[in-house]
Short mmCIF file of C-alpha atoms in Angstrom, two decimals:
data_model
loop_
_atom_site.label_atom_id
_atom_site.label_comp_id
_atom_site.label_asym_id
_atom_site.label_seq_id
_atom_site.Cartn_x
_atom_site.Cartn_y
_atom_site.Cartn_z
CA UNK A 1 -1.97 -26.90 -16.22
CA UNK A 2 -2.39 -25.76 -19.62
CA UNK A 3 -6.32 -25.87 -20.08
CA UNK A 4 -6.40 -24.97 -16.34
CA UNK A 5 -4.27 -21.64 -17.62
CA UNK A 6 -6.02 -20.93 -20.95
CA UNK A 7 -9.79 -21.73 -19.79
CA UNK A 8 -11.58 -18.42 -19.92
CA UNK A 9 -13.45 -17.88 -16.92
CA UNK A 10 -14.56 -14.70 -18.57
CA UNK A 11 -14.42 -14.84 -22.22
CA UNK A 12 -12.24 -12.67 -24.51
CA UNK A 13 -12.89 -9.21 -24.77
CA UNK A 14 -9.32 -7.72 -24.66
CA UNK A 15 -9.78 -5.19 -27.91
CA UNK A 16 -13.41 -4.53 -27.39
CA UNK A 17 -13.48 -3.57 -23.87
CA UNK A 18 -10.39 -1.43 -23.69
CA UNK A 19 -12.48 0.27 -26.80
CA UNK A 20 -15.71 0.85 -24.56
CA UNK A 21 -13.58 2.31 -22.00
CA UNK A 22 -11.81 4.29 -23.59
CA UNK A 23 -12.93 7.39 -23.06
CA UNK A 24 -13.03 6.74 -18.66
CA UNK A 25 -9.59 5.63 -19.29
CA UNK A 26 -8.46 9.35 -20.65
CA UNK A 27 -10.45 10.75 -17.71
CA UNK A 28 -8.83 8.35 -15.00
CA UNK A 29 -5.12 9.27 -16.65
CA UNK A 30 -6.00 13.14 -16.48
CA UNK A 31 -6.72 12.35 -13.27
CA UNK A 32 -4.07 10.72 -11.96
CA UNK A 33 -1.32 12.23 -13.65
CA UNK A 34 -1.07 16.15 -14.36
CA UNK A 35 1.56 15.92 -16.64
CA UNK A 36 -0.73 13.15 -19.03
CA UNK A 37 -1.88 14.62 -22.18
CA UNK A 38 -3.96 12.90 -24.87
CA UNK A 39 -3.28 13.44 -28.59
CA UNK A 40 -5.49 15.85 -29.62
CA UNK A 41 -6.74 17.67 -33.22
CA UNK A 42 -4.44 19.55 -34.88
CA UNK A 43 -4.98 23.36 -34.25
CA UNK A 44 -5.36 26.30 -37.16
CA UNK A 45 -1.37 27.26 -36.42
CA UNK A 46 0.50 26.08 -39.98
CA UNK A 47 1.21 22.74 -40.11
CA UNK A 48 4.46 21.65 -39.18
CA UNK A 49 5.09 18.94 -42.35
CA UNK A 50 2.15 18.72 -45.40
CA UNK A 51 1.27 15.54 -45.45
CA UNK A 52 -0.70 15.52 -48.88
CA UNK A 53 1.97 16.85 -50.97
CA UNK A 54 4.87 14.51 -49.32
CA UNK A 55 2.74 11.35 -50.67
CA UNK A 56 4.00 11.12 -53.52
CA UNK A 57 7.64 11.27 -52.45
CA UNK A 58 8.20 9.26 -49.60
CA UNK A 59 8.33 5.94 -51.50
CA UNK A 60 11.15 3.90 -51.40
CA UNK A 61 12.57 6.33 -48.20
CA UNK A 62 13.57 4.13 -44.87
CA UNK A 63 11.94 4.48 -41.59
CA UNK A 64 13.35 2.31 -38.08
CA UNK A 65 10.40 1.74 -36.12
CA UNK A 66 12.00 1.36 -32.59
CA UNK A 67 9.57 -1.79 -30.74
CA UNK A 68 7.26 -3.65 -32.00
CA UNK A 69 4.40 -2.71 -29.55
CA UNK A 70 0.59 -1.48 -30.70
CA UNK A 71 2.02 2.49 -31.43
CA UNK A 72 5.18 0.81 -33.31
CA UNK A 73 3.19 -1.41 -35.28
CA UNK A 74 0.68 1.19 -36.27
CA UNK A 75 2.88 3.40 -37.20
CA UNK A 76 4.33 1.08 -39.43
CA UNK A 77 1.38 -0.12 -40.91
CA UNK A 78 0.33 3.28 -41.98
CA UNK A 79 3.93 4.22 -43.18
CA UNK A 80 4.29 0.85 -44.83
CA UNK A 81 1.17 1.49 -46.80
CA UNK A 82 2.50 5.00 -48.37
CA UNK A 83 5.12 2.93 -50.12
CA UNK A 84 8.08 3.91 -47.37
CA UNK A 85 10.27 0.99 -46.63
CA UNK A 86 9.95 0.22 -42.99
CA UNK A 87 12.28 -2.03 -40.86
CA UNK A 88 10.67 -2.56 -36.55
CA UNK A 89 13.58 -3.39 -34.31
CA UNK A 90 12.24 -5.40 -31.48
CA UNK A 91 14.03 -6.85 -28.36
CA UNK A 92 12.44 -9.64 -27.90
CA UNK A 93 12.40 -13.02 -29.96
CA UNK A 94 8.86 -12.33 -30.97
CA UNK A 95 6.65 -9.40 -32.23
CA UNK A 96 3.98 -7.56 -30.47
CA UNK A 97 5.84 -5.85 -27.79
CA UNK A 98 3.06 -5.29 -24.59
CA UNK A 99 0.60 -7.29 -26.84
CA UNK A 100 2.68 -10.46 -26.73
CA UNK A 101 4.15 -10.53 -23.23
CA UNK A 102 1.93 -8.43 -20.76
CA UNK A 103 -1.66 -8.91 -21.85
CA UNK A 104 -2.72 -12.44 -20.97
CA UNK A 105 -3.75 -15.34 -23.63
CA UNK A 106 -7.72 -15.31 -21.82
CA UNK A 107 -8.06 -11.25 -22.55
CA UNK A 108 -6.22 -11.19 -26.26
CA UNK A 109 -5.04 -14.56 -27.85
CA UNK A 110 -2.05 -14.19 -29.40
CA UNK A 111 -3.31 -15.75 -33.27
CA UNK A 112 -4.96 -12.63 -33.15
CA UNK A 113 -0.94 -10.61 -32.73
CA UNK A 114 0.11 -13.20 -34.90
CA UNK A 115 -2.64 -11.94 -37.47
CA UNK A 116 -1.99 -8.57 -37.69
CA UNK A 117 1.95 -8.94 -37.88
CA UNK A 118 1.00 -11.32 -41.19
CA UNK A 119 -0.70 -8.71 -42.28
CA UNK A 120 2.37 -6.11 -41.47
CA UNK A 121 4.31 -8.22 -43.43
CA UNK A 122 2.30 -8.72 -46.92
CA UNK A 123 2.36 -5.03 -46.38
CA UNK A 124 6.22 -5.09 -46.98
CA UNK A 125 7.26 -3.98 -42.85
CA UNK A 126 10.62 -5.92 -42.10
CA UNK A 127 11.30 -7.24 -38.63
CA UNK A 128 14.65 -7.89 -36.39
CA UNK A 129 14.16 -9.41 -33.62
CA UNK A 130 16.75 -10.03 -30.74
CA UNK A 131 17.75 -6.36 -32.00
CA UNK A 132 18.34 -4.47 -28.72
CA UNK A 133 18.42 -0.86 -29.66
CA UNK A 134 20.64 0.64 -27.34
CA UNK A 135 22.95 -2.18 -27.51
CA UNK A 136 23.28 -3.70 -30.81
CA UNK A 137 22.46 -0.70 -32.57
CA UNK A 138 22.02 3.11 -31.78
CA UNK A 139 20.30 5.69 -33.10
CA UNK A 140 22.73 7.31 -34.96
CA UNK A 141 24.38 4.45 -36.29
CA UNK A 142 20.79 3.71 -37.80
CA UNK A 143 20.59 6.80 -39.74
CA UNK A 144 24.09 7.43 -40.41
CA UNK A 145 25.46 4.17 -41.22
CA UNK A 146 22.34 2.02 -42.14
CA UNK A 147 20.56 4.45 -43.96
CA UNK A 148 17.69 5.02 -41.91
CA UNK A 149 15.91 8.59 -43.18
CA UNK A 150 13.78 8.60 -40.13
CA UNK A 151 13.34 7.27 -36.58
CA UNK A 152 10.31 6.30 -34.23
CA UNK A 153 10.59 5.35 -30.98
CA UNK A 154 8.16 3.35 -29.52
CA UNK A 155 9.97 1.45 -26.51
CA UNK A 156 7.01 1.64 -24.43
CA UNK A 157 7.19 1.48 -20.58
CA UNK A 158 8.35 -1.70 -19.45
CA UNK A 159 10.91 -1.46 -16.45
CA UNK A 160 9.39 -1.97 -13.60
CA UNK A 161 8.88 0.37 -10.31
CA UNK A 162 9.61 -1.11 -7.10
CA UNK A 163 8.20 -0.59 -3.74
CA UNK A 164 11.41 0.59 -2.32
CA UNK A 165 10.78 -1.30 1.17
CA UNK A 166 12.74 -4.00 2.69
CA UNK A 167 14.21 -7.00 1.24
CA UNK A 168 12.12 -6.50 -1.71
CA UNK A 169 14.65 -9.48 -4.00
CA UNK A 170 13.85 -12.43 -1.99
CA UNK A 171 13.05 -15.64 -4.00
CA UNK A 172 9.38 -16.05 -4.54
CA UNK A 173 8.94 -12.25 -5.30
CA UNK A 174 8.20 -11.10 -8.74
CA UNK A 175 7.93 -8.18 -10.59
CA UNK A 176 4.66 -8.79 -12.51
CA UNK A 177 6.45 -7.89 -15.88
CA UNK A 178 8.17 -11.11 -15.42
CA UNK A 179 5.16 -12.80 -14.19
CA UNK A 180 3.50 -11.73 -17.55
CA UNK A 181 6.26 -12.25 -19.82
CA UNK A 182 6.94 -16.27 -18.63
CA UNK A 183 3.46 -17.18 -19.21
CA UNK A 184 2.35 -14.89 -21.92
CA UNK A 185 5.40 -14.77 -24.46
CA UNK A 186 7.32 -17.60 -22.99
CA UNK A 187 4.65 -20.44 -22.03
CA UNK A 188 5.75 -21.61 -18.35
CA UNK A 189 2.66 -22.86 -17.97
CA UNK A 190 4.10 -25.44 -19.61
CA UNK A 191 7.24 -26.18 -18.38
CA UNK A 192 9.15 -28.69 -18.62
CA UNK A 193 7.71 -28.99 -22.26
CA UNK A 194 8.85 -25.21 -22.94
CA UNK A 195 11.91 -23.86 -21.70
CA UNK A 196 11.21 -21.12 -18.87
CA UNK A 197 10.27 -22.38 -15.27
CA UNK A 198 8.19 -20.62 -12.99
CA UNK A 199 7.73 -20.29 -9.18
CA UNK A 200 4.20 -20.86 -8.24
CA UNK A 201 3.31 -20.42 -5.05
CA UNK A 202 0.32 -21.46 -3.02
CA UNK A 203 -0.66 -18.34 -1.47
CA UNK A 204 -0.18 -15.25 -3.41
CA UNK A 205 -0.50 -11.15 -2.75
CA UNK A 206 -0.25 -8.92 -5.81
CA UNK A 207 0.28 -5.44 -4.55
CA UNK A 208 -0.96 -2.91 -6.95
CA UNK A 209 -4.42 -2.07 -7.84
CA UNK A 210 -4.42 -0.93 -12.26
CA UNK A 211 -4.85 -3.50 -14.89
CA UNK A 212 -1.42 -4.97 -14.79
CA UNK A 213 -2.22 -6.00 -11.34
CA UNK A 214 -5.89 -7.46 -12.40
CA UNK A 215 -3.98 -9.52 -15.37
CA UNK A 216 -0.59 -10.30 -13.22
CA UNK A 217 -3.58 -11.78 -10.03
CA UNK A 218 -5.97 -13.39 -12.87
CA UNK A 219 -2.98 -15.73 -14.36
CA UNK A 220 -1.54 -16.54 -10.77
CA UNK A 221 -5.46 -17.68 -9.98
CA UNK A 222 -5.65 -20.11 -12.83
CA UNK A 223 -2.57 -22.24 -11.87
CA UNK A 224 -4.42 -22.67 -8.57
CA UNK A 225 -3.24 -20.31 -6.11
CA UNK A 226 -4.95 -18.25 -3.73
CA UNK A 227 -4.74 -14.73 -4.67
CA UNK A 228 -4.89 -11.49 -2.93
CA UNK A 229 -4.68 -7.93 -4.09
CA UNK A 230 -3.43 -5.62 -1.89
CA UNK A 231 -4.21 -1.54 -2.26
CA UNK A 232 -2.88 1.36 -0.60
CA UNK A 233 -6.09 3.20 -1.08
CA UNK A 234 -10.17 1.88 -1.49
CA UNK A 235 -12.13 0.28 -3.72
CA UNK A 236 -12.97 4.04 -5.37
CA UNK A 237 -9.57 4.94 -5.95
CA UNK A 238 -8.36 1.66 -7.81
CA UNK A 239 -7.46 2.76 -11.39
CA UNK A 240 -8.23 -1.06 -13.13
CA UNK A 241 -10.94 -0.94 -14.83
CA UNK A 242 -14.70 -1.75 -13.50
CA UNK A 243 -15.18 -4.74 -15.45
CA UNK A 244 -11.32 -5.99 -14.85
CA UNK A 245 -12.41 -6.14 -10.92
CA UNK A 246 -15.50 -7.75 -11.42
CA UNK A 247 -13.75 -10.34 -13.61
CA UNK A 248 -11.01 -10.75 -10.60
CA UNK A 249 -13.57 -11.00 -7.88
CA UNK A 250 -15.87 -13.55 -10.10
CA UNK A 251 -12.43 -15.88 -10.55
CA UNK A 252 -12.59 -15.85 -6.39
CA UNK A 253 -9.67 -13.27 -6.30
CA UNK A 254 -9.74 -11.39 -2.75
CA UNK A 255 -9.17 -7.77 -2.35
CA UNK A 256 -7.61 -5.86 0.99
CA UNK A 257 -8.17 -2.50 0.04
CA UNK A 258 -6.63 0.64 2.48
CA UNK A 259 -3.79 -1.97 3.12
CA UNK A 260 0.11 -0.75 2.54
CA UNK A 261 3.09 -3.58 2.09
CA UNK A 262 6.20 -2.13 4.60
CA UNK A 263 8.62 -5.12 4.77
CA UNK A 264 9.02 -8.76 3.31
CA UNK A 265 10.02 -11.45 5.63
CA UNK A 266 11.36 -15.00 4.49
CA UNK A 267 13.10 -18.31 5.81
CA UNK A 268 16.34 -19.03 6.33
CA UNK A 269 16.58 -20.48 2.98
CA UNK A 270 15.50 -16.51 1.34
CA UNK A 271 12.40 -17.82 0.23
CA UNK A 272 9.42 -15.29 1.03
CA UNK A 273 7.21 -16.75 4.20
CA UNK A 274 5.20 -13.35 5.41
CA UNK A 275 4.30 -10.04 3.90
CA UNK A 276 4.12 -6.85 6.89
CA UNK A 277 1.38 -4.46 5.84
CA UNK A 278 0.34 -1.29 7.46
CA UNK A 279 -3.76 0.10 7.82
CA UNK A 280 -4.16 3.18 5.61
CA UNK A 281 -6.92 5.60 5.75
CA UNK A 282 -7.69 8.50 3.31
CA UNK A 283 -6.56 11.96 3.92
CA UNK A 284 -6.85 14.96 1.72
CA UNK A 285 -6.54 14.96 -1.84
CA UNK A 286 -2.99 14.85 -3.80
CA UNK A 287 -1.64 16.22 -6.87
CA UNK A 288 -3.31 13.29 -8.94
CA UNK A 289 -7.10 14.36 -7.14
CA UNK A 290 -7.24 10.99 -5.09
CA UNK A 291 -7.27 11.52 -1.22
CA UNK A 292 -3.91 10.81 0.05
CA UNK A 293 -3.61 7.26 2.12
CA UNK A 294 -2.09 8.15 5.44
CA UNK A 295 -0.99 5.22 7.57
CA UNK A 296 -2.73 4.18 10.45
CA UNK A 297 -0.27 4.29 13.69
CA UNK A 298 0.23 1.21 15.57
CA UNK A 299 -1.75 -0.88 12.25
CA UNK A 300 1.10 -3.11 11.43
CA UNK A 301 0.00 -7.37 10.86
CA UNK A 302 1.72 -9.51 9.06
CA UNK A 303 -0.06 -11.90 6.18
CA UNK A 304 1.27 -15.55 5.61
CA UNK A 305 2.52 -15.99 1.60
CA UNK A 306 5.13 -17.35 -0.19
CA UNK A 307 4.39 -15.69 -3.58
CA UNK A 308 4.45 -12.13 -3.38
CA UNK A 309 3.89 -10.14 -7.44
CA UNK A 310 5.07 -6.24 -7.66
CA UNK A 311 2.70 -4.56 -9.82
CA UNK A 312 2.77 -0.68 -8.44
CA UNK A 313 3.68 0.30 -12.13
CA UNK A 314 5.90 0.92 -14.98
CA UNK A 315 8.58 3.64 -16.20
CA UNK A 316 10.38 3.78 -19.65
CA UNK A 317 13.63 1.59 -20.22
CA UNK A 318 16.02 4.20 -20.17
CA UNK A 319 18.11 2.35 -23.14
CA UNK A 320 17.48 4.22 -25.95
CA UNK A 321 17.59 7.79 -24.37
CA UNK A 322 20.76 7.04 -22.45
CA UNK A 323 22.20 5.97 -25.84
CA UNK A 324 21.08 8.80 -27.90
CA UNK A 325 23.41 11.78 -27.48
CA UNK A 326 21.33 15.15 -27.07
CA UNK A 327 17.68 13.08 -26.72
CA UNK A 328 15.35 15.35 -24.53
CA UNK A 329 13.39 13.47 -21.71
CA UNK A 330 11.56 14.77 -18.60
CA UNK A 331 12.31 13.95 -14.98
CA UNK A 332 10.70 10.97 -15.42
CA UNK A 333 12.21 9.73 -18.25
CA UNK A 334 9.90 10.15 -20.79
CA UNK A 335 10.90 11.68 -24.43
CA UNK A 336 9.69 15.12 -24.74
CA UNK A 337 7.83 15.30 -27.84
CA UNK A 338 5.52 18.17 -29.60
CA UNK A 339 2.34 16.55 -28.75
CA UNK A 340 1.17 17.28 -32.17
CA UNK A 341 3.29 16.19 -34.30
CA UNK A 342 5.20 13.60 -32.29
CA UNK A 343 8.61 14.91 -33.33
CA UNK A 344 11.74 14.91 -30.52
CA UNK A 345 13.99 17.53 -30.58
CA UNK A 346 16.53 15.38 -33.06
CA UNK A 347 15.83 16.09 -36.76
CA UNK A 348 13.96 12.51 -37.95
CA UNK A 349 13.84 11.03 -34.78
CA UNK A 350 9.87 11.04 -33.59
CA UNK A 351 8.27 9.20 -30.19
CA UNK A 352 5.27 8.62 -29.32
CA UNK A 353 3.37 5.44 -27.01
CA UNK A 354 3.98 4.98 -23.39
CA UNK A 355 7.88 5.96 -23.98
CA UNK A 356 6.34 9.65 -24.27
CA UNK A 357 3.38 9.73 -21.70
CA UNK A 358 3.84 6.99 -19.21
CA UNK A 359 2.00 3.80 -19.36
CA UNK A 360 -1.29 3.96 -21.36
CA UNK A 361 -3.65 2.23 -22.63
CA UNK A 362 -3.50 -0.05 -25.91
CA UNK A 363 -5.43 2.36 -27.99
CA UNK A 364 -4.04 5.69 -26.84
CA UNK A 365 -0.53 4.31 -27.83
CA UNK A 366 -2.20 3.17 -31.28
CA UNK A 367 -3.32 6.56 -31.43
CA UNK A 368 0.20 8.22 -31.94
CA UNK A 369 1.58 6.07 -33.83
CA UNK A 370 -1.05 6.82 -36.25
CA UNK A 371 -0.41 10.62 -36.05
CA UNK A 372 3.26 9.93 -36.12
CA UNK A 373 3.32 8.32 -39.05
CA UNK A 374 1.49 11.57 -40.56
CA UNK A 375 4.23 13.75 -39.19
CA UNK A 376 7.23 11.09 -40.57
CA UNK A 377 5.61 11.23 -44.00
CA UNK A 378 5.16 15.10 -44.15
CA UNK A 379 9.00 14.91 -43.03
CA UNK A 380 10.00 12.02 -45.77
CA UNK A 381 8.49 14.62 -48.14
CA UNK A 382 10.35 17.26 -47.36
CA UNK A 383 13.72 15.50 -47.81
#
């Protein structure tokens, strides 16, 4: 199960291709979301902090880096290397937030995580681990009792969003989060030698059609199954990337696109047995620019499973912002932030990654940290 799990079919690209796609990623977000921004160039308005003059007095000063994701860990890096003494609170036993547990072993091995957090390390960055901010700590205890001149949250986006139909919880239905997390961070794959079990079912439909969904359909392939992706909308409209479908369809994963879930049947035992899906077709364009899928009447057919993997996408933990007295977020639950300078509307307390804009790609949320950590050390210096 294990070389049948860590075989790549298509070898390991993760870094290099979300790199060379950058740039239709950004496009595909603007696209899809209205409210998406990018981080973008300074303008010719005075900046906020001066980052050159605070150089020289932000060592020794104490920054909480709030998850240890690719924006956390970037920030830190960059903060770390000014001298500032930085501490990343992360939730789970191990570093590397979304980089650990939701991008699969044949895409980004993990020695390569495990590299950079050596590096982080020799660098001087501190980690807790097991340290649920929210619970265990908040963010004024922190900076008020722990010292803490400065906080960024980087939480990412890693509670799920649910299809809101029928008897969504029955066993043999997953959330591909969890799907990701058991065999990525935890090693199911190979259970009983490691700790965490997993359901693996013979006949699988991932509903979704972005990367999570690719990555959640690619690992359910190599323990065997056969795999389905279902999609609301066509083969146009999916917002994976090109090469992530090719890769699925080369690994014999089958697509049903213009195809809508409505209800989940199972046995008398609650274990999932059939999946009800509606016929879509396209209809006139929404607020994202994609033509709207309209259901077909009279459509409804049912499709024998009994693995069934959620992957429709991903909203902020709510956590830290429901702990945080005062913290600004939008109707969505993101943390408003200047999208310069990455600061909240707290004094010391800056966001930025997918807790700010949604779920992103790797490099975008690399991308604030780095500017972040410009903006914290322009504040350090000012203190």
């Amino acid at each position: 199960m294990t070389r049948a799990y860590n075989a790549p079919i298509a070898r390991e690209r993760g870094a290099a291709a979300i790199m060379a796609n950058v740039a239709e990623n950004a496009r595909k977000n603007r696209e899809h979301d209205p409210d998406f921004h990018d981080a973008h160039e300074p303008d010719d308005e005075e900046p906020l902090f001066d980052y050159d003059a605070a150089k020289e007095r932000v060592r020794g000063k104490k920054v909480a880096c709030i998850g240890s994701g690719p924006s956390s860990l970037t920030c830190a890096d960059e903060l770390a290397r000014e001298g500032v003494d930085v501490t990343v609170f992360e939730a789970l036993h191990k570093v590397g937030g979304v980089l650990s547990y939701g991008i699969p072993e044949f895409r980004l091995p993990k020695r390569l995580v495990a590299r950079e957090v050596a590096t982080l390390e020799a660098h001087g960055v501190k980690f807790e681990l097991n340290a649920v901010v929210g619970r265990l700590y908040d963010i004024p205890e922190l900076m008020e009792d722990m010292g803490f001149d400065a906080v960024y949250i980087a939480s990412g986006a890693g509670a799920p969003i649910y299809l809101g139909i029928p008897d969504e919880m029955y066993d043999g239905v997953m959330m591909a989060n969890e799907l990701l997390t058991r065999t990525n961070l935890m090693r199911a794959y190979e259970f009983p030698e490691s700790a965490t079990p997993l359901f693996m079912g013979r006949t699988c439909v991932v509903i979704g059609g972005g990367n999570v969904a690719m990555d959640a359909a690619r690992t359910v392939r190599r323990f065997g199954a056969d795999v389905t992706i279902v999609y609301r909308r066509s083969r146009e409209e999916l917002p994976a990337r090109e090469e992530e479908v090719l890769h699925a369809e080369q690994e014999g994963i089958k697509f049903r696109f213009l195809t809508n879930p409505v209800e989940i049947i199972a046995d008398d035992r609650g274990w999932v047995r059939r999946l009800d899906c509606v016929k879509m077709e396209l209809g006139s364009p929404d607020l994202s620019g994609r033509r709207r899928p309209v259901e077909i009447p009279g459509s409804r057919f049912p499709m024998t499973v009994d693995m069934v993997v959620v992957a429709v996408g991903n909203r902020p933990n709510q956590l830290v912002q429901e702990s945080t007295p005062g913290l600004a977020v939008d109707d969505r639950g993101r943390i408003r932030t200047d999208k310069e300078w990455h600061t909240t509307n707290i004094p010391g307390v800056f966001a930025g990654g997918d807790v700010t804009t949604g779920a992103a790609t790797v490099i975008q949320a690399m991308g604030t940290g780095k500017e972040a950590a410009r903006s914290i050390l322009g504040y350090l210096g000012r203190l």
